[in-house]
Amino acid sequence: MTQSASLSRTLLLQRLADGQFHSGEILGQELGLSRASVSKHVKVLTELGLDIFSVTGKGYRLAKPLSLLSHKHIASELTLLNSSQVEVLNIIDSTNQYLKDLNRAKGNGYVCLAEAQTAGRGRHGRTWVSPYGASIYMSMFWSFQGGHQVISGLSLVIGIAIVKALKGLDVDDVMLKWPNDVYLHGKKLAGVLIEVEGQLGAACDCVIGIGLNISLPSNKLEIDQPWTDLTKGTGKDFNRNTLAATLINELVTILTQFEQSGLEPFVEQWNTLDYFQQQSVKLLIGNKQLKGVACGINGDGALLLERNGQVEAFHGGEISVRAV
Ligand code: BTN
């Protein structure tokens, strides 16, 4: 039996996913591979961020069981999309890039998820660390007929959708940090990267990328800010498929509402979820730092900062908010 490397790795992982020991010899027989090939595939999977132990005489074992993404499972829990609007991928460069490369005729709500990203992108040109099976890496397409002027505040409503999905799965204490970070117990749990295409005056095509940490591996990860994941933050295990479907349902609901009514109906809700509400913060704008008290957002989605008794509005772009 010959298989592509990618298929062999998928089949290998399906066997290792139970977290039990599997002998290299039996895995090889089942997959039609030599023991040396099994060992090479295990090495590649380890490089993709999976904790796989190898014990002489026992074989290979994942440090913890893995719930693999299942198109069937996700599709069965969708309320607003049909199964052909969801694509589950294995290892790709970036789900955002994947959707950008697709024909936009796939339509609003078209969504893809991947098990791992080799070139996951974060905001400000950063890398989004994307180990195999450890998080949700998801991108959804949405085209806004009203053009660029109607999408201000889009990332803020996406944050609200993520919080709602998590609350629906009994994860409370989730807060938002302007413009598009999701925080759990003061650490980053999820981030949103929206990539926009379209000429001025024409429809505005958005690829909305979400990275949500579920159970990141224990080995050292190069993440440049305090982070958490759902398992650490709650002490509970989550089924990634249920989480993905819940998130997709909330995203389609909120994007439909946002398309009709804009940001206004969401402003109060965002302000109650604001992690920095009435806190002393500093804004990093290029090389400049501005200190003040965060006062939530206004109807345009701008961050309000009180300085010397005056409230000023700051719009998106290259602004970062930090605690003082
Ligand atoms: C941030 O910097 O906070 C935004 C992170 C966004 C990461 C997600 S993972 C899925 C999608 N694909 C990417 O390459 N990036 C986004």
mmCIF file of C-alpha atoms in Angstrom, residues 27 61 64 71 78 89 100 104 123 125 128 137 140 161 165 167 229-230 288 300 322:
data_model
loop_
_atom_site.group_PDB
_atom_site.id
_atom_site.type_symbol
_atom_site.label_atom_id
_atom_site.label_comp_id
_atom_site.label_asym_id
_atom_site.label_seq_id
_atom_site.Cartn_x
_atom_site.Cartn_y
_atom_site.Cartn_z
ATOM 1 C CA LEU A 27 1.421 1.074 13.117
ATOM 2 C CA ARG A 61 2.138 7.792 22.608
ATOM 3 C CA LYS A 64 -2.580 13.693 25.896
ATOM 4 C CA HIS A 71 -16.182 17.731 9.086
ATOM 5 C CA LEU A 78 -24.378 23.872 12.323
ATOM 6 C CA LEU A 89 -8.095 21.007 6.196
ATOM 7 C CA LYS A 100 -7.941 34.675 0.061
ATOM 8 C CA ARG A 104 -15.033 34.744 -3.508
ATOM 9 C CA ARG A 123 -1.618 41.267 13.660
ATOM 10 C CA GLY A 125 3.023 41.186 10.886
ATOM 11 C CA TRP A 128 0.581 33.081 15.002
ATOM 12 C CA TYR A 137 -7.486 28.012 13.398
ATOM 13 C CA MET A 140 -14.606 32.926 7.423
ATOM 14 C CA ALA A 161 -19.261 36.461 18.905
ATOM 15 C CA ALA A 165 -19.732 31.065 21.828
ATOM 16 C CA LYS A 167 -20.308 31.508 27.304
ATOM 17 C CA ASP A 229 -5.582 28.314 26.674
ATOM 18 C CA LEU A 230 -9.026 26.923 27.476
ATOM 19 C CA LYS A 288 4.696 57.329 20.689
ATOM 20 C CA ASP A 300 -17.462 54.066 15.338
ATOM 21 C CA ARG A 322 -1.088 47.999 27.400
#
